[in-house]
Coordinates of C-alpha atoms (C1' of nucleotides) in Angstrom, one line a residue:
Chain R
M878 CA 0.1 0.1 0.0
N879 CA 3.0 2.2 0.1
Q880 CA 3.2 2.5 -3.5
S881 CA 0.8 4.1 -5.7
L882 CA -1.6 2.1 -8.0
I883 CA -2.0 5.0 -10.3
E884 CA -0.4 7.1 -12.5
Y885 CA -1.5 10.5 -13.1
K886 CA -1.5 12.5 -16.1
E887 CA -2.2 16.1 -16.8
C888 CA -5.5 17.0 -18.9
S889 CA -5.8 20.0 -21.1
D890 CA -9.4 20.0 -21.1
C891 CA -10.0 20.6 -17.4
P892 CA -8.1 21.4 -14.2
I893 CA -8.5 17.9 -12.8
R894 CA -5.6 15.4 -12.6
H895 CA -6.8 12.3 -14.4
R896 CA -6.1 8.5 -13.8
A897 CA -4.2 7.3 -16.7
V898 CA -3.4 3.9 -15.9
C899 CA -5.1 1.8 -13.0
A900 CA -3.4 -1.3 -12.0
R901 CA -6.6 -3.0 -11.2
C902 CA -8.8 -2.1 -13.8
E903 CA -6.3 -2.7 -16.4
G904 CA -6.1 0.9 -18.0
E905 CA -9.7 1.3 -18.3
E906 CA -10.5 4.8 -17.9
L907 CA -13.8 6.0 -16.3
D908 CA -13.2 9.3 -15.0
H909 CA -13.0 11.7 -17.8
L910 CA -16.5 12.2 -17.9
E911 CA -19.1 14.8 -17.8
S912 CA -20.5 13.7 -14.5
I913 CA -17.3 13.9 -12.5
K914 CA -18.2 16.4 -9.8
Y915 CA -15.2 16.9 -7.6
Y916 CA -12.0 15.0 -6.2
R917 CA -11.7 14.7 -2.5
S918 CA -9.0 13.9 0.0
Y919 CA -8.9 12.4 3.4
T920 CA -6.1 12.0 5.7
A921 CA -5.0 8.5 7.4
G922 CA -7.3 7.6 10.2
Q923 CA -10.1 10.2 9.2
S924 CA -13.7 9.1 9.2
M925 CA -14.8 9.5 5.5
I926 CA -18.5 8.6 5.6
W927 CA -20.6 7.7 8.5
A928 CA -23.5 5.0 8.6
G929 CA -26.5 6.9 8.2
D930 CA -25.1 10.2 6.3
R931 CA -26.9 11.1 3.3
M932 CA -25.0 10.3 0.2
D933 CA -25.9 12.7 -2.9
F934 CA -22.8 11.3 -4.8
V935 CA -21.2 7.9 -5.8
A936 CA -17.4 8.0 -5.2
S937 CA -14.7 5.8 -6.7
V938 CA -11.2 5.5 -4.6
I939 CA -8.3 6.6 -6.8
E940 CA -5.7 6.2 -4.1
G941 CA -5.2 4.8 -0.9
V942 CA -6.9 2.6 1.2
A943 CA -10.2 2.7 3.2
T944 CA -12.2 0.2 5.1
L945 CA -16.1 -0.3 5.6
S946 CA -17.1 -1.2 8.9
Q947 CA -20.3 -1.9 10.8
T948 CA -20.9 -1.2 14.5
M949 CA -23.4 -2.4 17.3
E950 CA -24.7 -0.2 19.8
D951 CA -22.5 -1.6 22.5
G952 CA -19.4 -0.9 20.6
R953 CA -18.6 -3.9 18.9
T954 CA -17.4 -3.4 15.5
Q955 CA -16.5 -5.7 12.4
M956 CA -15.0 -4.6 9.4
V957 CA -16.8 -5.9 6.4
G958 CA -14.9 -4.5 3.7
L959 CA -11.7 -3.0 2.1
L960 CA -11.9 -0.4 -0.4
L961 CA -9.0 0.0 -2.7
P962 CA -8.0 2.0 -5.8
S963 CA -11.0 1.6 -8.2
D964 CA -13.5 0.3 -5.8
F965 CA -16.9 2.2 -5.5
I966 CA -18.3 3.8 -2.6
G967 CA -22.2 4.4 -2.5
R968 CA -24.6 2.9 -5.2
P969 CA -27.0 3.7 -7.5
G970 CA -30.6 4.0 -6.1
R971 CA -29.8 4.1 -2.4
D972 CA -28.9 7.3 -0.6
I973 CA -28.1 6.6 3.0
A974 CA -24.9 5.0 3.6
P975 CA -25.0 1.6 5.1
Y976 CA -21.5 1.5 6.8
H977 CA -18.9 3.4 8.3
V978 CA -16.1 4.4 5.8
T979 CA -12.6 5.1 7.2
A980 CA -9.4 6.1 5.7
I981 CA -6.6 3.8 6.7
S982 CA -3.8 5.2 4.5
D983 CA -4.3 8.9 2.9
V984 CA -6.9 8.4 0.5
T985 CA -8.2 10.3 -2.6
V986 CA -11.6 9.8 -4.2
C987 CA -13.5 11.0 -7.3
C988 CA -17.1 11.8 -6.6
F989 CA -19.6 11.8 -9.2
R990 CA -23.1 13.4 -9.1
K991 CA -25.5 10.9 -8.4
K992 CA -27.9 11.6 -11.0
P993 CA -25.6 11.9 -14.2
F994 CA -23.9 8.8 -12.7
E995 CA -27.4 6.8 -12.9
E996 CA -27.9 8.2 -16.3
L997 CA -24.5 7.0 -17.4
L998 CA -25.4 3.6 -16.2
V999 CA -28.3 3.5 -18.6
T1000 CA -26.5 5.2 -21.5
T1001 CA -23.0 3.3 -21.3
P1002 CA -23.9 -0.4 -20.6
Q1003 CA -20.2 -1.4 -20.3
I1004 CA -20.0 0.8 -17.0
G1005 CA -22.8 -1.2 -15.5
Q1006 CA -21.2 -4.5 -16.9
R1007 CA -17.9 -3.6 -15.1
L1008 CA -19.6 -2.4 -12.0
L1009 CA -21.4 -6.0 -12.1
E1010 CA -18.0 -7.8 -12.1
M1011 CA -16.7 -5.6 -9.5
A1012 CA -19.8 -6.3 -7.2
L1013 CA -19.5 -10.0 -7.8
D1014 CA -16.0 -9.9 -6.9
E1015 CA -16.6 -8.1 -3.5
L1016 CA -19.3 -10.7 -2.9
D1017 CA -16.7 -13.7 -3.5
A1018 CA -14.6 -11.8 -1.2
A1019 CA -17.1 -11.2 1.4
R1020 CA -17.9 -15.1 1.2
E1021 CA -14.4 -16.0 1.5
W1022 CA -14.1 -13.8 4.6
M1023 CA -17.4 -15.4 6.0
L1024 CA -15.7 -19.0 6.0
L1025 CA -12.8 -17.2 7.7
L1026 CA -15.1 -15.5 10.4
G1027 CA -17.2 -18.5 11.0
R1028 CA -14.9 -21.2 10.8
K1029 CA -11.3 -20.5 11.4
T1030 CA -9.2 -20.3 14.4
A1031 CA -7.3 -17.3 15.5
R1032 CA -4.1 -18.7 14.2
E1033 CA -5.7 -19.5 10.8
K1034 CA -7.3 -15.8 10.6
I1035 CA -4.0 -14.0 11.2
S1036 CA -2.2 -16.3 8.5
S1037 CA -4.8 -15.9 6.1
L1038 CA -4.8 -12.1 6.5
I1039 CA -0.8 -12.0 6.1
A1040 CA -1.1 -14.5 3.2
I1041 CA -3.7 -12.3 1.5
I1042 CA -2.1 -9.1 1.9
A1043 CA 1.5 -10.8 0.8
R1044 CA -0.3 -12.2 -2.4
R1045 CA -1.7 -9.1 -3.3
D1046 CA 1.6 -7.2 -2.8
T1047 CA 3.5 -9.9 -4.8
E1048 CA 0.7 -9.7 -7.6
L1049 CA 1.0 -5.8 -7.7
K1050 CA 4.8 -6.1 -8.1
A1051 CA 4.3 -9.0 -10.6
L1052 CA 6.7 -11.1 -8.5
L1053 CA 6.2 -15.1 -8.0
P1054 CA 4.3 -15.7 -5.1
S1055 CA 6.8 -17.8 -3.4
G1056 CA 10.3 -17.9 -1.5
E1057 CA 11.0 -14.8 1.0
V1058 CA 8.3 -12.2 0.7
S1059 CA 8.1 -9.0 2.9
V1060 CA 4.9 -7.0 3.5
V1061 CA 3.9 -4.1 5.6
L1062 CA 0.8 -4.6 7.3
P1063 CA -1.5 -1.4 6.7
L1064 CA -3.4 -1.9 9.5
T1065 CA -2.9 -1.4 13.3
R1066 CA -3.5 -4.5 15.8
E1067 CA -7.0 -3.3 16.4
A1068 CA -8.1 -2.9 13.0
M1069 CA -6.7 -6.4 12.2
A1070 CA -8.7 -7.5 15.3
D1071 CA -11.9 -5.5 13.6
Y1072 CA -11.2 -7.5 10.5
L1073 CA -10.9 -11.0 11.9
G1074 CA -13.5 -11.0 14.6
L1075 CA -10.9 -10.7 17.2
T1076 CA -9.4 -8.8 20.1
L1077 CA -6.6 -7.1 19.5
E1078 CA -4.5 -9.0 22.3
T1079 CA -5.2 -12.3 20.5
V1080 CA -4.0 -10.8 17.4
S1081 CA -0.8 -9.6 19.2
R1082 CA -0.5 -13.1 20.9
Q1083 CA -1.0 -15.0 17.6
I1084 CA 1.5 -12.7 15.7
S1085 CA 4.0 -13.4 18.5
A1086 CA 3.3 -17.1 18.3
L1087 CA 3.9 -17.3 14.5
K1088 CA 7.1 -15.2 15.0
K1089 CA 8.3 -17.9 17.6
D1090 CA 7.5 -20.7 15.2
G1091 CA 9.4 -19.2 12.6
I1092 CA 6.8 -18.9 10.2
I1093 CA 7.1 -15.0 9.9
Q1094 CA 9.9 -12.4 11.3
L1095 CA 9.1 -9.2 12.4
E1096 CA 11.0 -6.1 11.4
G1097 CA 9.4 -3.3 13.9
K1098 CA 5.9 -4.0 14.3
R1099 CA 4.6 -3.3 11.0
K1100 CA 6.9 -5.3 8.4
V1101 CA 6.6 -8.8 8.3
I1102 CA 9.1 -11.0 6.8
I1103 CA 7.9 -14.6 5.2
P1104 CA 10.7 -16.7 4.9
D1105 CA 8.3 -19.1 2.8
L1106 CA 5.1 -18.3 1.8
E1107 CA 4.0 -21.9 1.2
T1108 CA 4.7 -22.6 5.0
L1109 CA 2.4 -19.7 5.9
M1110 CA -0.1 -20.9 3.5
E1111 CA -0.2 -24.3 5.4
E1112 CA -1.2 -22.2 8.6
T1113 CA -4.2 -20.6 7.0
G1114 CA -6.3 -23.8 6.7
D1115 CA -7.1 -23.1 3.0
D1116 CA -6.8 -25.6 0.2
T1117 CA -3.1 -25.8 -0.3
D1118 CA -3.4 -26.6 -4.3
G1119 CA -3.4 -22.9 -5.4
G1120 CA -6.1 -20.8 -3.7
P1121 CA -9.2 -20.3 -5.0
L1122 CA -10.5 -22.6 -7.5
Y1123 CA -11.8 -20.1 -10.1
Chain W
M733 CA -40.8 -21.3 2.8
N734 CA -44.0 -23.5 2.8
Q735 CA -46.0 -21.3 0.3
S736 CA -44.8 -20.6 -3.3
L737 CA -43.5 -17.3 -4.0
I738 CA -44.3 -17.8 -7.6
E739 CA -47.7 -18.0 -9.5
Y740 CA -47.3 -19.9 -12.9
K741 CA -49.3 -19.5 -16.2
E742 CA -49.4 -21.5 -19.3
C743 CA -47.9 -20.1 -22.5
S744 CA -49.3 -20.6 -25.8
D745 CA -46.0 -20.2 -27.4
C746 CA -44.0 -22.8 -25.8
P747 CA -44.2 -26.0 -23.6
I748 CA -42.7 -24.3 -20.7
R749 CA -44.2 -23.0 -17.6
H750 CA -43.7 -19.5 -17.1
R751 CA -43.2 -17.3 -14.1
A752 CA -46.1 -14.7 -14.1
V753 CA -45.4 -12.9 -10.7
C754 CA -42.6 -13.2 -8.4
A755 CA -43.2 -11.7 -5.2
R756 CA -39.5 -10.8 -4.9
C757 CA -38.8 -9.2 -8.1
E758 CA -41.8 -7.3 -8.4
G759 CA -43.7 -8.8 -11.4
E760 CA -40.8 -8.3 -13.7
E761 CA -40.3 -11.2 -16.2
L762 CA -37.0 -12.4 -17.3
D763 CA -37.6 -15.9 -18.4
H764 CA -39.7 -16.1 -21.9
L765 CA -36.3 -15.3 -23.7
E766 CA -34.8 -17.0 -26.6
S767 CA -31.7 -17.9 -24.5
I768 CA -33.6 -20.3 -21.8
K769 CA -32.2 -23.7 -22.1
Y770 CA -34.2 -25.6 -19.8
Y771 CA -36.0 -26.0 -16.2
R772 CA -34.4 -28.3 -13.9
S773 CA -35.6 -29.8 -10.6
Y774 CA -33.9 -31.1 -7.3
T775 CA -35.3 -32.6 -4.3
A776 CA -34.7 -31.3 -0.8
G777 CA -31.4 -32.3 0.5
Q778 CA -29.8 -32.9 -3.0
S779 CA -26.5 -31.4 -3.8
M780 CA -27.0 -29.1 -6.9
I781 CA -23.7 -28.3 -7.6
W782 CA -20.2 -29.0 -6.5
A783 CA -17.4 -26.4 -5.9
G784 CA -15.2 -27.0 -8.9
D785 CA -17.7 -28.2 -11.2
R786 CA -17.8 -26.9 -14.6
M787 CA -20.7 -24.6 -15.2
D788 CA -21.9 -23.9 -18.8
F789 CA -25.0 -22.3 -17.8
V790 CA -26.5 -19.6 -15.4
A791 CA -29.4 -20.4 -13.5
S792 CA -32.1 -18.6 -11.8
V793 CA -34.0 -20.3 -8.7
I794 CA -37.6 -20.3 -9.7
E795 CA -39.0 -22.1 -6.6
G796 CA -37.5 -23.3 -3.5
V797 CA -34.5 -22.6 -1.2
A798 CA -30.8 -23.5 -1.8
T799 CA -27.9 -23.0 0.0
L800 CA -24.3 -21.8 -0.9
S801 CA -21.7 -23.1 1.1
Q802 CA -17.9 -23.5 1.3
T803 CA -15.9 -26.2 2.9
M804 CA -12.4 -26.6 4.4
E805 CA -10.6 -29.7 4.0
D806 CA -11.1 -31.0 7.2
G807 CA -14.8 -30.7 6.8
R808 CA -15.5 -27.5 8.6
T809 CA -18.2 -26.1 6.6
Q810 CA -19.4 -22.4 6.4
M811 CA -22.7 -21.5 4.9
V812 CA -22.3 -18.2 2.8
G813 CA -25.5 -17.6 1.1
L814 CA -29.1 -18.6 0.7
L815 CA -30.6 -18.6 -2.6
L816 CA -34.4 -17.6 -2.8
P817 CA -36.5 -17.4 -6.1
S818 CA -35.3 -15.1 -8.2
D819 CA -31.4 -15.3 -7.1
F820 CA -28.8 -16.3 -9.8
I821 CA -26.3 -19.2 -9.6
G822 CA -23.2 -18.9 -11.7
R823 CA -22.2 -15.7 -13.2
P824 CA -20.9 -14.3 -16.6
G825 CA -17.2 -14.7 -17.3
R826 CA -16.6 -17.4 -14.9
D827 CA -17.1 -21.2 -15.6
I828 CA -16.0 -22.9 -12.7
A829 CA -18.4 -22.9 -9.6
P830 CA -16.6 -21.5 -6.4
Y831 CA -19.2 -22.7 -4.0
H832 CA -21.2 -26.0 -3.3
V833 CA -25.0 -25.4 -3.9
T834 CA -27.4 -27.6 -1.8
A835 CA -31.1 -27.8 -2.4
I836 CA -32.7 -27.2 1.1
S837 CA -36.4 -27.5 -0.2
D838 CA -37.5 -28.9 -3.4
V839 CA -35.8 -26.6 -6.0
T840 CA -36.6 -25.7 -9.6
V841 CA -34.2 -23.6 -11.3
C842 CA -34.3 -22.2 -15.0
C843 CA -31.1 -22.7 -16.8
F844 CA -29.7 -20.3 -19.7
R845 CA -27.0 -21.2 -22.0
K846 CA -24.1 -18.8 -21.0
K847 CA -23.1 -17.6 -24.2
P848 CA -26.5 -16.4 -25.2
F849 CA -27.1 -14.9 -21.5
E850 CA -23.7 -13.0 -21.7
E851 CA -24.7 -11.9 -25.1
L852 CA -28.0 -10.4 -23.5
L853 CA -26.3 -8.6 -20.9
V854 CA -24.8 -6.4 -23.9
T855 CA -28.1 -6.1 -25.7
T856 CA -30.3 -5.6 -23.0
P857 CA -29.0 -3.2 -20.2
Q858 CA -31.9 -3.4 -18.1
I859 CA -31.0 -6.9 -17.1
G860 CA -27.4 -5.9 -16.3
Q861 CA -28.8 -3.4 -14.0
R862 CA -31.1 -5.7 -12.4
L863 CA -28.3 -8.2 -11.9
L864 CA -26.4 -5.5 -10.5
E865 CA -29.0 -4.6 -7.9
M866 CA -29.3 -8.1 -7.1
A867 CA -25.7 -8.3 -6.6
L868 CA -25.5 -5.2 -4.3
D869 CA -28.3 -6.5 -2.2
E870 CA -26.3 -9.7 -1.8
L871 CA -23.5 -8.0 -0.9
D872 CA -25.0 -6.1 1.7
A873 CA -26.7 -9.3 3.2
A874 CA -23.1 -10.9 3.1
R875 CA -21.7 -7.9 5.0
E876 CA -24.6 -8.1 7.7
W877 CA -23.6 -11.8 8.1
M878 CA -20.0 -10.9 8.6
L879 CA -21.1 -8.7 11.6
L880 CA -22.8 -11.6 13.0
L881 CA -20.3 -14.1 12.4
G882 CA -17.5 -12.0 13.7
R883 CA -19.1 -10.1 16.8
K884 CA -22.4 -11.7 17.8
T885 CA -22.7 -14.3 20.8
A886 CA -24.6 -17.3 20.2
R887 CA -27.6 -16.2 21.7
E888 CA -27.5 -13.2 19.3
K889 CA -27.0 -15.4 16.2
I890 CA -29.9 -17.9 16.8
S891 CA -32.0 -14.8 17.9
S892 CA -31.1 -13.1 14.5
L893 CA -31.4 -16.1 12.3
I894 CA -35.1 -16.6 13.5
A895 CA -35.8 -12.9 13.5
I896 CA -34.7 -12.8 9.8
I897 CA -36.9 -15.6 8.8
A898 CA -39.8 -14.1 10.6
R899 CA -39.2 -10.9 9.3
R900 CA -39.0 -12.4 5.6
D901 CA -42.2 -14.4 6.1
T902 CA -44.2 -11.8 7.4
E903 CA -43.0 -9.3 4.7
L904 CA -44.4 -12.0 2.3
K905 CA -47.8 -12.4 3.8
A906 CA -47.8 -8.6 4.1
L907 CA -48.2 -8.8 7.7
L908 CA -47.3 -6.2 10.3
P909 CA -44.1 -7.4 11.6
S910 CA -45.1 -7.3 15.0
G911 CA -47.4 -9.1 17.7
E912 CA -47.5 -12.9 17.8
V913 CA -45.9 -14.5 14.8
S914 CA -45.0 -18.2 13.9
V915 CA -42.6 -19.3 11.5
V916 CA -41.4 -22.9 10.2
L917 CA -37.6 -23.1 10.4
P918 CA -36.4 -24.3 6.9
L919 CA -33.3 -25.6 8.1
T920 CA -32.1 -28.6 10.4
R921 CA -30.2 -27.8 13.6
E922 CA -26.8 -28.7 11.5
A923 CA -27.8 -26.5 8.7
M924 CA -28.4 -23.3 11.0
A925 CA -24.9 -24.3 12.9
D926 CA -23.4 -24.2 9.3
Y927 CA -25.0 -20.8 8.6
L928 CA -24.2 -19.3 12.2
G929 CA -20.5 -20.4 12.4
L930 CA -21.7 -22.6 15.6
T931 CA -21.9 -26.3 16.2
L932 CA -25.4 -28.0 16.3
E933 CA -25.3 -28.7 20.0
T934 CA -24.8 -24.9 20.7
V935 CA -27.6 -24.2 18.4
S936 CA -29.9 -26.7 20.3
R937 CA -29.1 -25.2 23.6
Q938 CA -29.6 -21.8 22.7
I939 CA -33.0 -22.7 21.2
S940 CA -33.9 -24.5 24.4
A941 CA -32.6 -21.2 26.4
L942 CA -34.7 -18.7 24.4
K943 CA -37.8 -20.9 25.0
K944 CA -37.0 -21.4 28.6
D945 CA -36.8 -17.3 28.8
G946 CA -40.2 -17.3 27.1
I947 CA -38.8 -15.4 24.0
I948 CA -40.1 -18.2 21.6
Q949 CA -42.3 -21.2 21.9
L950 CA -41.6 -24.4 20.1
E951 CA -44.1 -26.6 18.4
G952 CA -42.5 -29.8 17.3
K953 CA -39.0 -29.5 16.4
R954 CA -39.4 -26.7 13.7
K955 CA -42.2 -24.5 14.1
V956 CA -41.4 -21.6 16.3
I957 CA -43.8 -19.2 17.8
I958 CA -42.8 -15.9 18.5
P959 CA -45.1 -14.1 21.3
D960 CA -43.4 -10.8 20.6
L961 CA -41.3 -10.0 17.9
E962 CA -39.8 -6.9 19.5
T963 CA -38.7 -9.0 22.3
L964 CA -36.9 -11.3 20.3
M965 CA -35.4 -8.2 18.4
E966 CA -33.8 -7.1 21.6
E967 CA -31.9 -10.4 21.8
T968 CA -30.4 -9.9 18.3
G969 CA -28.0 -7.2 19.6
D970 CA -29.0 -5.3 16.2
D971 CA -30.1 -1.6 16.4
T972 CA -33.6 -1.5 17.8
D973 CA -35.0 1.4 15.8
G974 CA -36.1 -0.3 12.5
G975 CA -33.4 -2.6 11.2
P976 CA -31.6 -1.7 8.5
L977 CA -31.1 2.1 7.8
Y978 CA -31.8 2.2 4.2
Chain N
dC776 C1' 14.0 17.3 29.6
dT777 C1' 9.8 15.1 31.1
dA778 C1' 5.4 13.8 30.7
dC779 C1' 1.8 11.9 28.2
dG780 C1' -0.4 9.3 25.0
dC781 C1' -0.7 5.8 21.4
dG782 C1' 0.3 1.2 19.8
dC783 C1' 1.7 -3.1 21.3
dT784 C1' 3.1 -7.0 24.2
dT785 C1' 2.5 -10.2 28.0
dG786 C1' 0.6 -12.3 31.9
dA787 C1' -3.4 -14.1 35.0
dT788 C1' -7.9 -15.4 35.0
dC789 C1' -12.7 -16.2 33.1
dA790 C1' -16.3 -17.8 30.3
dA791 C1' -18.4 -18.9 26.0
dG792 C1' -18.8 -22.2 23.1
dA793 C1' -16.5 -26.6 21.4
dT794 C1' -16.2 -31.4 22.1
dC795 C1' -17.1 -36.0 23.6
dA796 C1' -20.7 -38.9 25.2
dA797 C1' -25.3 -40.8 26.2
dG798 C1' -30.0 -41.2 25.4
dG799 C1' -34.8 -39.6 23.6
dC800 C1' -38.3 -39.2 19.9
dG801 C1' -40.6 -39.7 15.3
dC802 C1' -40.8 -42.2 11.5
dA803 C1' -40.2 -45.7 8.1
dT804 C1' -39.0 -50.4 6.8
dT805 C1' -39.1 -55.3 7.7
Chain B
dA795 C1' -43.8 -55.1 17.4
dA796 C1' -39.2 -54.8 16.7
dT797 C1' -35.4 -52.4 14.5
dG798 C1' -32.9 -48.9 12.8
dC799 C1' -31.7 -44.3 11.5
dG800 C1' -32.0 -39.4 11.2
dC801 C1' -32.5 -35.5 13.9
dC802 C1' -32.6 -33.3 18.2
dT803 C1' -31.6 -32.8 23.4
dT804 C1' -28.8 -32.6 27.4
dG805 C1' -24.8 -33.4 30.6
dA806 C1' -19.9 -33.3 31.8
dT807 C1' -15.6 -31.6 30.5
dC808 C1' -12.0 -29.1 28.0
dT809 C1' -10.0 -25.6 25.0
dT810 C1' -10.0 -21.3 22.8
dG811 C1' -10.2 -16.6 23.0
dA812 C1' -12.1 -12.8 25.6
dT813 C1' -11.3 -9.9 29.8
dC814 C1' -8.8 -7.4 33.1
dA815 C1' -4.4 -5.7 34.3
dA816 C1' 0.3 -4.0 34.1
dG817 C1' 4.1 -2.3 31.5
dC818 C1' 7.2 -1.2 27.6
dG819 C1' 8.9 1.8 23.6
dC820 C1' 8.5 5.4 21.0
dG821 C1' 7.1 9.9 19.1
dT822 C1' 5.2 14.3 20.3
dA823 C1' 3.6 18.3 22.9
dG824 C1' 4.7 21.3 26.4

DNA sequence: CTACGCGCTTGATCAAGATCAAGGCGCATT
DNA sequence: AATGCGCCTTGATCTTGATCAAGCGCGTAG
């Protein structure tokens, strides 16, 4: 998360910096559109949107990482999604935010006015298709997370989280996902706990245990060195033969 | 679940029974289309699709209830979705099933050939939009379930499940969701456990406890009478003021 | 420099839910 | 009627992770 997914380029038509190539959407460009309203920035840790807020816009994350979370009255909170560059916040036909959105790193979003955006969906089917694909991918991710939350042990949860981050990092860098890998955890222990349905103490203990067992090494609190990704994968409880089937 | 969501009507053009009005999709008709391949039926308890199966079709549930589930090698399983009439199985652009699909009641699905279906998405944008909406609704449901799995106690989980079923039932029957309500649980204790991330013993114990505390009454194993839905709602840990915000 | 706060670690204890085990009820088959 | 099976309940015990508590390291504000 420490390296930008986006290259920007200047545009002669308007004063806004435009996304040129996004690593996740394969060069597709959605943002040079009439319906762009404005860009907006948030600093790490800032609450971007509160559950219940009125949303008169649809936003797309341009840079940075944000989280979606839900909270119960007594304060128990569960993270339910990560928002990465190219992900959308808000949705057509619903104007109250159902989740709390928090910036994890510094975040820039590109906001579309709701009405024009909805019209766009009708006039430009490929945008709708792209959104459908993204929604289905998120649904798959959410379901994988349900397995983790419902059935995995604390150690498996932590291992899964580290493995997922490592895998995404290596994918981004187009490296082979094997051998020694090092990643920087973009989350505090507490955020990890919220993500995994654990307490921060348990997260800390399990990380220490993985370290003691030589599965991972630590450099400071956040940087994790994985001597062998395969070994870590064995701790996740996932199918060993090659991750997701599809 | 014991009453059909669908009215059928005969069609003079072809030998297939067509859906006339579906309670969930508000009368919309998707199925009288060139791309229909065939209807298929499954009996309660039957496995419809296994994770890893090749899927050369996209199906829509016409009648009955099915579940989506994921399994770890050692047998731990987690249900990740309920498939109700009008829900889709399979998706454009992916031809290996990622989940295990099991019929809970007798199920009828309507299968579309994959290719024509994908073409349909391009030529008929409103179908894509409908799918997008459905995917986003499922995503919301999945996220609510993540909160349940990650942060709720066993008692809250069971209460939530019963409340959800009750609410859906009363919605279907267009009744006020308050006062005395009775529902038939469409799941075995084991299926409930798989849904809630619990063991079947815990499910059984918590149901007994709710009964002892007068929150619910039982008639046989499956029929639940809820003297006061509000009281049950208090056990779910959810926001009391009116369920989902949106 | 000192004090404070934040993020993290570690220890001691507790409790919720899992696990292991036995038995009950309803129902279909013989 | 007897048998067996699927589904459920209940009890005894164990384990995992939560909770409560103390303290460390580091950056920053005063």
